Coordinates of C-alpha atoms in Angstrom, one line a residue:
Chain A
M1 CA 200.7 95.9 101.1
S2 CA 203.0 94.4 103.6
E3 CA 203.6 90.7 103.4
R4 CA 203.3 90.3 107.1
P5 CA 202.0 86.9 108.0
A6 CA 198.2 86.6 108.2
T7 CA 196.6 84.3 110.6
T8 CA 195.2 81.6 108.4
T9 CA 194.6 77.9 108.2
W10 CA 194.4 76.2 104.8
R11 CA 194.2 72.9 103.1
G12 CA 194.7 71.7 99.6
L13 CA 192.8 68.8 97.9
C14 CA 193.3 67.3 94.5
L15 CA 192.2 64.4 92.3
A16 CA 193.4 63.3 88.8
K17 CA 191.0 63.1 85.9
R18 CA 189.0 59.9 85.9
G19 CA 190.8 57.4 83.7
H20 CA 194.2 58.9 84.5
G21 CA 196.7 57.7 87.1
A22 CA 197.8 59.9 90.0
D23 CA 201.2 60.4 88.2
E24 CA 199.3 62.0 85.3
Y25 CA 197.7 64.7 87.4
E26 CA 198.9 68.0 85.9
D27 CA 197.4 70.6 88.3
A28 CA 199.5 71.9 91.2
F29 CA 198.9 73.9 94.4
A30 CA 201.2 75.4 96.9
A31 CA 201.0 77.6 100.0
D32 CA 203.1 79.5 102.4
P33 CA 200.5 80.5 105.0
G34 CA 203.1 82.4 107.0
A35 CA 203.6 84.7 104.1
G36 CA 200.0 84.6 103.2
R37 CA 200.8 83.3 99.7
F38 CA 198.7 80.6 97.9
A39 CA 198.6 79.4 94.3
V40 CA 197.0 76.9 92.0
A41 CA 197.9 76.1 88.4
D42 CA 196.5 73.8 85.7
G43 CA 198.9 72.3 83.2
A44 CA 197.3 72.3 79.7
S45 CA 196.5 68.8 78.5
E46 CA 197.7 69.4 75.0
S47 CA 201.2 70.5 76.1
S48 CA 204.1 68.3 77.4
F49 CA 205.9 68.6 80.7
A50 CA 202.9 70.6 81.8
G51 CA 202.6 69.1 85.3
A52 CA 206.2 70.1 86.0
W53 CA 205.5 73.6 84.7
A54 CA 202.4 74.0 86.9
R55 CA 204.4 72.8 89.9
L56 CA 207.2 75.3 89.2
L57 CA 204.7 78.1 88.8
V58 CA 203.0 77.6 92.2
D59 CA 206.2 76.9 94.1
G60 CA 207.8 80.0 92.5
F61 CA 204.9 82.2 93.3
V62 CA 204.6 81.2 97.0
R63 CA 208.3 81.4 97.5
K64 CA 208.6 84.8 95.8
Q65 CA 210.1 87.5 97.9
D66 CA 210.0 90.8 96.0
G67 CA 210.5 91.6 92.4
P68 CA 208.9 90.3 89.2
N69 CA 211.5 87.7 88.4
W70 CA 209.8 84.6 89.8
L71 CA 208.3 83.8 86.4
A72 CA 211.6 84.1 84.6
A73 CA 213.2 81.9 87.3
A74 CA 210.4 79.3 86.9
R75 CA 211.0 79.3 83.1
R76 CA 214.7 78.7 83.7
D77 CA 214.0 75.9 86.1
W78 CA 211.6 74.3 83.6
A79 CA 214.1 74.4 80.8
A80 CA 216.8 73.0 83.1
Q81 CA 214.5 70.0 83.9
V82 CA 213.5 69.2 80.3
D83 CA 216.2 70.5 77.9
G84 CA 219.1 68.4 76.7
R85 CA 217.4 65.0 77.2
P86 CA 217.3 62.8 74.1
L87 CA 213.6 62.5 73.1
P88 CA 211.6 61.0 70.2
W89 CA 210.7 63.5 67.5
Y90 CA 207.3 64.3 68.8
A91 CA 208.4 64.8 72.4
E92 CA 211.2 67.1 71.1
A93 CA 208.7 69.1 69.1
K94 CA 206.4 69.5 72.1
R95 CA 209.3 70.5 74.3
E96 CA 210.2 73.2 71.8
Q97 CA 206.7 74.6 72.0
G98 CA 207.0 74.7 75.8
A99 CA 204.5 73.7 78.4
F100 CA 201.4 75.8 79.2
A101 CA 199.3 76.3 82.3
T102 CA 196.6 78.5 83.8
F103 CA 197.5 80.1 87.1
L104 CA 196.0 81.8 90.0
G105 CA 198.0 83.3 92.9
L106 CA 196.6 85.0 96.0
V107 CA 198.4 87.1 98.6
L108 CA 196.7 87.9 101.9
G109 CA 198.2 90.6 104.1
R110 CA 197.7 93.8 106.0
T111 CA 198.4 97.4 105.1
P112 CA 200.7 99.4 107.4
E113 CA 197.5 100.8 108.9
G114 CA 196.4 97.2 109.8
E115 CA 193.7 96.9 107.2
A116 CA 193.3 93.3 106.0
V117 CA 193.7 93.2 102.2
W118 CA 194.4 90.7 99.4
R119 CA 195.6 90.8 95.9
A120 CA 195.4 88.1 93.2
L121 CA 197.0 87.4 89.8
A122 CA 195.3 85.2 87.3
V123 CA 196.1 83.9 83.8
G124 CA 193.3 81.7 82.4
D125 CA 190.4 80.1 84.2
S126 CA 191.8 78.9 87.5
C127 CA 189.6 80.8 89.9
L128 CA 189.4 82.6 93.3
F129 CA 186.2 82.8 95.3
Q130 CA 185.8 84.8 98.5
V131 CA 183.0 84.0 100.9
S132 CA 182.2 86.5 103.6
R133 CA 179.4 86.0 106.2
D134 CA 178.0 83.2 104.1
R135 CA 177.8 85.3 100.9
L136 CA 179.9 85.0 97.8
V137 CA 181.5 88.4 97.6
E138 CA 184.2 87.8 95.0
R139 CA 184.7 85.6 92.0
F140 CA 187.9 86.1 89.9
P141 CA 188.8 86.1 87.0
V142 CA 185.8 84.1 85.7
S143 CA 182.4 85.1 87.0
D144 CA 180.0 83.1 84.8
S145 CA 179.9 79.3 84.5
R146 CA 179.2 79.6 80.8
A147 CA 182.5 81.4 80.2
F148 CA 184.7 78.3 80.5
G149 CA 186.0 76.7 77.3
N150 CA 189.0 74.7 76.1
Q151 CA 191.1 77.7 75.1
P152 CA 191.8 79.7 78.2
H153 CA 194.7 82.1 78.3
L154 CA 197.8 80.3 79.3
L155 CA 201.2 81.0 80.8
G156 CA 204.0 79.5 78.6
A157 CA 207.2 77.9 79.8
R158 CA 209.1 79.3 76.8
A159 CA 209.1 83.1 76.9
A160 CA 209.2 83.4 73.1
G161 CA 206.4 80.9 72.5
A162 CA 204.3 82.6 75.2
A163 CA 204.2 86.1 73.9
R164 CA 200.9 85.9 72.0
G165 CA 198.7 88.5 73.6
D166 CA 198.4 89.3 77.2
G167 CA 195.8 87.5 79.2
H168 CA 196.7 88.2 82.8
A169 CA 194.4 89.9 85.2
E170 CA 194.9 91.3 88.7
R171 CA 192.5 92.2 91.4
R172 CA 192.6 93.6 94.9
G173 CA 190.2 93.5 97.8
S174 CA 189.8 93.4 101.5
W175 CA 188.9 90.7 103.9
R176 CA 187.6 90.1 107.5
P177 CA 188.6 87.5 109.9
G178 CA 186.4 84.5 109.3
D179 CA 186.3 85.0 105.5
R180 CA 186.9 81.9 103.4
F181 CA 188.9 81.9 100.2
L182 CA 188.6 79.1 97.7
L183 CA 191.1 78.6 94.9
A184 CA 190.0 76.1 92.2
T185 CA 191.1 74.9 88.8
D186 CA 188.6 75.2 86.0
A187 CA 186.3 72.1 86.3
L188 CA 185.6 72.7 90.0
A189 CA 185.4 76.5 89.5
Q190 CA 182.8 76.0 86.8
W191 CA 180.8 73.6 89.0
F192 CA 181.0 76.1 91.8
L193 CA 179.7 79.0 89.7
S194 CA 176.9 76.9 88.2
R195 CA 175.7 75.8 91.6
H196 CA 175.8 79.4 92.8
E197 CA 173.9 80.5 89.8
A198 CA 171.2 77.9 90.7
G199 CA 170.8 79.7 94.0
E200 CA 172.9 77.3 96.1
R201 CA 175.8 77.8 98.5
P202 CA 178.4 75.5 97.0
W203 CA 181.0 76.6 99.6
E204 CA 179.0 74.7 102.2
A205 CA 179.6 71.4 100.4
L206 CA 183.3 72.1 100.0
A207 CA 183.9 73.4 103.6
G208 CA 183.5 70.0 105.2
L209 CA 185.8 68.1 102.8
G210 CA 189.1 66.7 103.8
A211 CA 191.8 64.5 102.2
D212 CA 189.9 61.3 103.2
D213 CA 186.6 62.1 101.5
F214 CA 187.4 64.6 98.7
G215 CA 188.0 61.8 96.1
A216 CA 184.6 60.2 96.8
W217 CA 182.9 63.6 96.7
V218 CA 184.5 64.5 93.4
E219 CA 183.5 61.1 91.8
E220 CA 179.9 61.5 93.0
C221 CA 179.8 65.0 91.7
R222 CA 181.2 63.9 88.3
E223 CA 178.6 61.2 88.2
R224 CA 175.5 63.2 89.3
D225 CA 176.1 66.9 89.5
G226 CA 177.7 67.9 86.2
L227 CA 181.3 68.2 87.4
R228 CA 183.4 67.9 84.2
N229 CA 185.9 65.1 84.1
D230 CA 189.2 66.9 84.5
D231 CA 192.0 67.2 87.1
V232 CA 190.5 68.8 90.1
T233 CA 192.3 71.0 92.6
L234 CA 190.9 73.0 95.6
V235 CA 192.7 75.2 98.1
V236 CA 190.5 76.3 101.0
I237 CA 191.8 79.2 103.2
E238 CA 190.1 80.2 106.4
A239 CA 191.3 83.8 107.0
Chain B
M1 CA 174.1 67.0 72.7
P2 CA 175.5 64.8 69.9
Y3 CA 179.2 64.7 69.2
S4 CA 180.0 65.5 72.9
A5 CA 181.3 62.1 74.0
E6 CA 184.7 62.4 75.7
I7 CA 187.7 61.3 73.7
S8 CA 190.0 59.5 76.0
R9 CA 192.3 56.5 76.1
T10 CA 189.5 54.4 77.5
S11 CA 187.2 55.8 74.9
P12 CA 189.3 56.6 71.8
T13 CA 187.8 57.7 68.5
C14 CA 188.7 56.6 65.0
L15 CA 190.2 58.8 62.3
L16 CA 190.4 57.3 58.8
F17 CA 192.0 59.0 55.9
L18 CA 191.2 58.0 52.3
I19 CA 193.8 59.1 49.8
D20 CA 193.3 59.3 46.1
Q21 CA 196.4 57.8 44.4
S22 CA 195.1 57.7 40.8
T23 CA 197.2 58.7 37.8
S24 CA 195.3 62.0 37.5
M25 CA 196.9 63.0 40.8
D26 CA 200.1 63.5 38.8
G27 CA 198.5 66.7 37.4
P28 CA 199.4 70.2 38.7
F29 CA 198.0 71.3 42.0
G30 CA 196.0 74.5 41.6
G31 CA 196.4 75.3 45.3
Q32 CA 200.3 75.4 45.1
P33 CA 202.0 76.3 41.8
G34 CA 204.9 74.0 41.0
K35 CA 203.5 71.1 42.9
K36 CA 201.6 68.0 41.8
K37 CA 198.4 67.1 43.4
S38 CA 199.9 63.8 44.6
E39 CA 202.6 65.9 46.4
G40 CA 199.9 68.2 47.8
V41 CA 198.2 65.1 49.2
A42 CA 201.4 63.6 50.6
D43 CA 202.1 66.9 52.3
S44 CA 198.6 67.1 53.6
I45 CA 198.5 63.6 55.1
N46 CA 201.9 63.9 56.6
R47 CA 201.0 67.1 58.3
L48 CA 197.6 65.7 59.4
L49 CA 199.4 62.7 61.0
Q50 CA 202.1 64.9 62.5
N51 CA 199.5 67.2 64.1
L52 CA 197.5 64.3 65.4
V53 CA 200.6 62.8 67.0
L54 CA 201.6 66.1 68.6
K55 CA 198.1 66.6 69.9
C56 CA 198.5 63.3 71.8
A57 CA 202.2 63.6 72.8
K58 CA 202.9 64.0 76.5
S59 CA 206.2 64.0 78.3
D60 CA 205.9 60.3 79.0
G61 CA 204.9 59.2 75.5
I62 CA 201.8 59.2 73.3
R63 CA 198.3 58.9 74.7
D64 CA 196.1 56.8 72.4
Y65 CA 193.1 59.1 72.0
F66 CA 192.8 58.1 68.4
H67 CA 193.0 54.9 66.3
V68 CA 194.1 55.9 62.8
G69 CA 194.0 54.4 59.4
V70 CA 195.2 55.6 55.9
I71 CA 193.5 53.9 52.9
G72 CA 195.0 54.6 49.5
Y73 CA 192.9 54.1 46.4
G74 CA 194.3 54.0 42.8
D75 CA 196.1 50.9 41.6
G76 CA 194.0 48.9 44.2
V77 CA 192.4 49.9 47.5
Q78 CA 194.4 49.1 50.5
S79 CA 196.1 50.4 53.6
A80 CA 198.7 53.1 52.6
L81 CA 200.7 52.8 55.8
G82 CA 204.1 51.4 55.3
G83 CA 207.0 50.0 57.2
A84 CA 206.0 48.2 60.4
L85 CA 202.4 49.3 59.9
A86 CA 202.0 47.9 56.4
G87 CA 198.6 46.3 55.7
R88 CA 196.9 47.4 58.9
H89 CA 193.6 49.3 58.6
L90 CA 193.6 50.9 62.0
V91 CA 196.4 51.4 64.4
P92 CA 196.7 53.3 67.7
I93 CA 198.2 56.8 67.2
S94 CA 201.2 55.8 69.3
A95 CA 202.1 53.2 66.6
V96 CA 201.9 55.9 64.0
A97 CA 204.1 58.2 66.1
N98 CA 206.8 55.6 66.5
N99 CA 206.7 54.2 62.9
P100 CA 207.2 56.9 60.3
L101 CA 209.0 55.8 57.1
R102 CA 211.7 58.2 58.0
V103 CA 212.3 61.4 60.0
E104 CA 213.9 64.2 58.0
Q105 CA 215.9 67.0 59.5
R106 CA 214.6 70.3 58.2
T107 CA 215.2 73.9 59.1
R108 CA 213.0 76.9 59.5
K109 CA 213.4 80.6 60.3
V110 CA 211.9 81.7 63.6
D111 CA 211.6 85.0 65.5
D112 CA 214.6 85.3 67.8
G113 CA 212.6 87.6 70.1
A114 CA 214.9 90.5 69.4
G115 CA 213.6 91.6 66.0
G116 CA 215.7 89.1 64.0
L117 CA 215.4 85.7 62.6
L118 CA 217.0 82.5 63.9
E119 CA 217.5 79.3 61.9
Q120 CA 216.0 76.4 63.9
S121 CA 216.3 72.8 62.9
F122 CA 213.4 70.5 63.5
K123 CA 212.4 66.9 62.7
F124 CA 209.9 66.2 60.0
P125 CA 208.4 62.7 60.0
V126 CA 207.3 61.2 56.7
W127 CA 204.7 58.4 56.6
F128 CA 203.4 58.7 53.1
E129 CA 205.1 59.3 49.7
P130 CA 203.4 60.7 46.7
V131 CA 201.8 58.0 44.5
A132 CA 199.9 58.6 41.3
Q133 CA 199.0 55.3 39.5
G134 CA 195.8 53.7 38.4
Q135 CA 192.1 54.6 38.4
T136 CA 190.0 56.3 41.1
P137 CA 188.0 53.6 42.8
M138 CA 186.5 56.0 45.3
C139 CA 183.4 53.9 45.9
Q140 CA 185.5 50.9 46.8
A141 CA 187.5 53.1 49.2
L142 CA 184.3 54.4 50.8
T143 CA 183.0 50.8 51.1
L144 CA 186.2 49.7 52.8
A145 CA 185.9 52.7 55.1
T146 CA 182.4 51.6 55.9
R147 CA 183.7 48.1 56.9
V148 CA 186.5 49.5 59.0
T149 CA 184.4 52.1 60.8
Q150 CA 181.5 49.5 61.3
E151 CA 184.0 47.3 63.2
F152 CA 185.1 50.3 65.3
V153 CA 181.7 51.5 66.3
T154 CA 180.7 47.9 67.2
Q155 CA 183.5 47.9 69.7
S156 CA 182.9 51.5 70.8
P157 CA 179.1 52.0 70.5
E158 CA 178.9 55.0 72.8
G159 CA 182.2 56.8 71.9
F160 CA 182.8 59.9 69.8
P161 CA 181.9 58.8 66.2
P162 CA 184.6 58.0 63.7
L163 CA 185.8 60.8 61.4
V164 CA 186.6 59.9 57.8
V165 CA 188.6 62.4 55.7
N166 CA 188.7 61.8 52.0
I167 CA 191.4 63.6 50.0
T168 CA 190.9 63.5 46.2
D169 CA 190.9 65.4 42.9
G170 CA 187.3 64.4 42.8
R171 CA 186.8 62.1 39.8
A172 CA 185.6 58.7 41.0
S173 CA 186.1 56.1 38.2
D174 CA 184.1 53.2 39.6
A175 CA 180.6 54.7 40.1
D176 CA 178.8 57.7 41.6
P177 CA 180.3 57.8 45.1
R178 CA 177.3 59.5 46.7
P179 CA 175.4 56.3 47.7
A180 CA 178.6 54.8 49.2
A181 CA 179.2 58.0 51.1
A182 CA 175.6 58.0 52.4
A183 CA 176.0 54.4 53.6
L184 CA 179.2 55.4 55.4
R185 CA 177.5 58.4 57.1
D186 CA 174.6 56.2 58.1
L187 CA 176.8 54.4 60.6
G188 CA 177.3 55.8 64.0
T189 CA 177.4 55.5 67.8
T190 CA 174.9 56.8 70.3
D191 CA 176.9 60.0 70.2
G192 CA 176.3 60.7 66.5
N193 CA 176.8 59.5 62.9
V194 CA 180.1 58.9 61.3
L195 CA 181.5 62.1 59.9
L196 CA 182.7 62.2 56.4
F197 CA 184.8 65.2 55.4
N198 CA 186.2 65.8 51.9
A199 CA 189.3 67.8 50.7
H200 CA 189.2 68.4 47.0
L201 CA 192.5 69.2 45.4
S202 CA 192.0 70.6 41.9
S203 CA 194.3 71.4 39.0
T204 CA 192.3 74.6 38.5
P205 CA 194.1 77.4 40.3
S206 CA 190.9 78.6 41.9
P207 CA 191.0 80.3 45.3
P208 CA 190.5 78.0 48.3
V209 CA 187.1 77.4 49.7
V210 CA 186.9 76.3 53.3
F211 CA 183.8 74.9 55.1
P212 CA 181.1 76.3 52.8
A213 CA 177.4 76.0 53.7
G214 CA 176.3 75.8 50.0
A215 CA 177.6 74.5 46.7
E216 CA 176.9 77.7 44.8
E217 CA 180.4 79.1 45.0
L218 CA 181.9 75.8 43.7
A219 CA 182.4 76.0 39.9
D220 CA 183.8 72.4 39.6
P221 CA 181.0 69.8 39.3
Y222 CA 183.1 67.2 41.2
A223 CA 183.6 69.7 44.0
R224 CA 179.8 70.1 44.2
H225 CA 179.4 66.3 44.4
L226 CA 182.0 66.1 47.2
F227 CA 180.4 69.0 49.0
K228 CA 177.1 67.1 49.0
M229 CA 178.8 64.0 50.3
S230 CA 180.3 65.9 53.2
S231 CA 178.8 66.0 56.7
E232 CA 177.7 69.2 58.3
L233 CA 180.1 70.4 61.0
P234 CA 178.6 69.3 64.4
T235 CA 178.0 72.2 66.8
R236 CA 181.1 71.7 68.8
L237 CA 183.4 71.6 65.7
F238 CA 181.5 74.5 64.3
D239 CA 182.1 76.5 67.4
A240 CA 185.8 75.5 67.4
A241 CA 186.1 76.6 63.8
R242 CA 184.6 79.9 64.7
A243 CA 186.9 80.3 67.7
D244 CA 189.8 79.6 65.3
G245 CA 188.8 82.4 63.1
F246 CA 187.1 80.6 60.3
D247 CA 184.2 82.6 58.9
V248 CA 181.7 79.7 59.0
I249 CA 178.0 80.1 58.7
F250 CA 175.1 77.9 59.7
G251 CA 175.1 74.7 57.7
A252 CA 178.8 74.7 57.1
R253 CA 180.1 71.3 55.9
G254 CA 183.4 69.5 56.4
F255 CA 184.5 70.3 52.9
V256 CA 187.5 72.2 51.5
F257 CA 188.5 73.0 48.0
N258 CA 192.3 73.5 47.2
A259 CA 193.0 73.7 50.9
D260 CA 193.8 71.2 53.6
L261 CA 191.9 69.9 56.6
V262 CA 194.7 70.1 59.1
S263 CA 192.6 72.6 61.1
V264 CA 190.1 69.9 61.8
I265 CA 192.6 68.1 64.0
R266 CA 192.7 71.2 66.2
F267 CA 188.9 71.2 66.5
L268 CA 188.9 67.7 68.1
D269 CA 188.6 68.2 71.9
I270 CA 190.9 66.2 74.1
G271 CA 191.4 68.9 76.8
T272 CA 192.9 72.3 77.2
R273 CA 194.4 73.6 73.9
V274 CA 197.5 75.7 73.7
A275 CA 196.6 78.1 70.9
Q276 CA 196.5 81.2 73.0
G277 CA 199.6 81.2 75.2
V278 CA 200.3 84.5 76.8
R279 CA 202.9 86.3 78.8
P280 CA 201.8 88.5 81.6

């Protein structure tokens, strides 16, 4: 697939877990719409320096040219940020373990023949949804709202500590102009799937949201509609 | 569903450890040859506290998801925390993190990623030294635990209920501990009753038993008492134990014999766990 720019508009929205300050938000999102590259990541709450790791992952992914080294580079950058600082014993131990995050990256592009295609890479339960002509045509990598838990596969910031199994998934597909892609971290993705399972069109509620009303909508949804209290991140792409 | 209240800084829960420090703890520990039971207990409580602190440690410090106490019973029944925390029944986990008695520098061998072993140094905090002196006033300890948790649930009536972990060689000297244990388990919040888990360290070198559902496989009469005093694992902890590879069956209780309860710390849900890191 060529990485020729796709014609897209996008927006990213986020809110920290209730009870946490904005500086404690540990998800991240990034986009390079010109290159058709988008990503979200969710730093694991039980790991340290996880917000920085999530940020490096999404930035590294959307800036990636060719080659598989973006992850190694993100790990080097993370180590450069956190290593060498004097820390209390517990922070030192957590730093040695490394930070962890779930990740979802999406690339939109066209084949040399002009066919509109996408590919996605996922580790854990950050999710991609594709809506085409008002139908949910793709959900990846989690397809059932009951499949979320507190032990998703994670990408580790320390290569040695991260080599426990292999939980990454890849998918490819095609798209048509007018399709909508949604990238969401786990709490919102779980809500989205459960509303869809109940026969609703959850993308309609999300389509109208902007930076000014996203926070109020999330709070309302936490209060009344079963949205789990967690950092929430949403990237909406109109292809 | 009970036991589903969120554990957070605004709604922390309480973890109270009861430590048998009686003279009989000087006896050999069946679970680890060459070790005394009192040393087994000290190891266990230090590892419990360390795991708890690490669970709450973030880059900017410790998040107070837990209020923690350690009550020793032997030559008296009192807080076994030392140093700056001496005498306090419950302290935020950040205070525990920042006030170990000392931090030892230890080394361990780790995989170097290229088929070899690498010696890595790490810091090992110590809060608790082995003590073995006096009787075993377990009932008094359970009564004090009831007072401390009562105060906590009054302040936090809707939170995740307190968890009390009793580590002992099982022989209460003051009375049958079962009524005192029942009174403790009767307390609770709207989210569920206080949980009482027991770790029985025996001088008998019997194989460990972890989260049994019945007392049949327990040869020791004190182990059977302690089993009966222990709460059933609530669904979410049961599921977490399953997910962690424990072969638990319906009715499993928070009881271990010649084993430790460090795994229980992992079962407490404060957000995304990091047990299954992967590399794509």
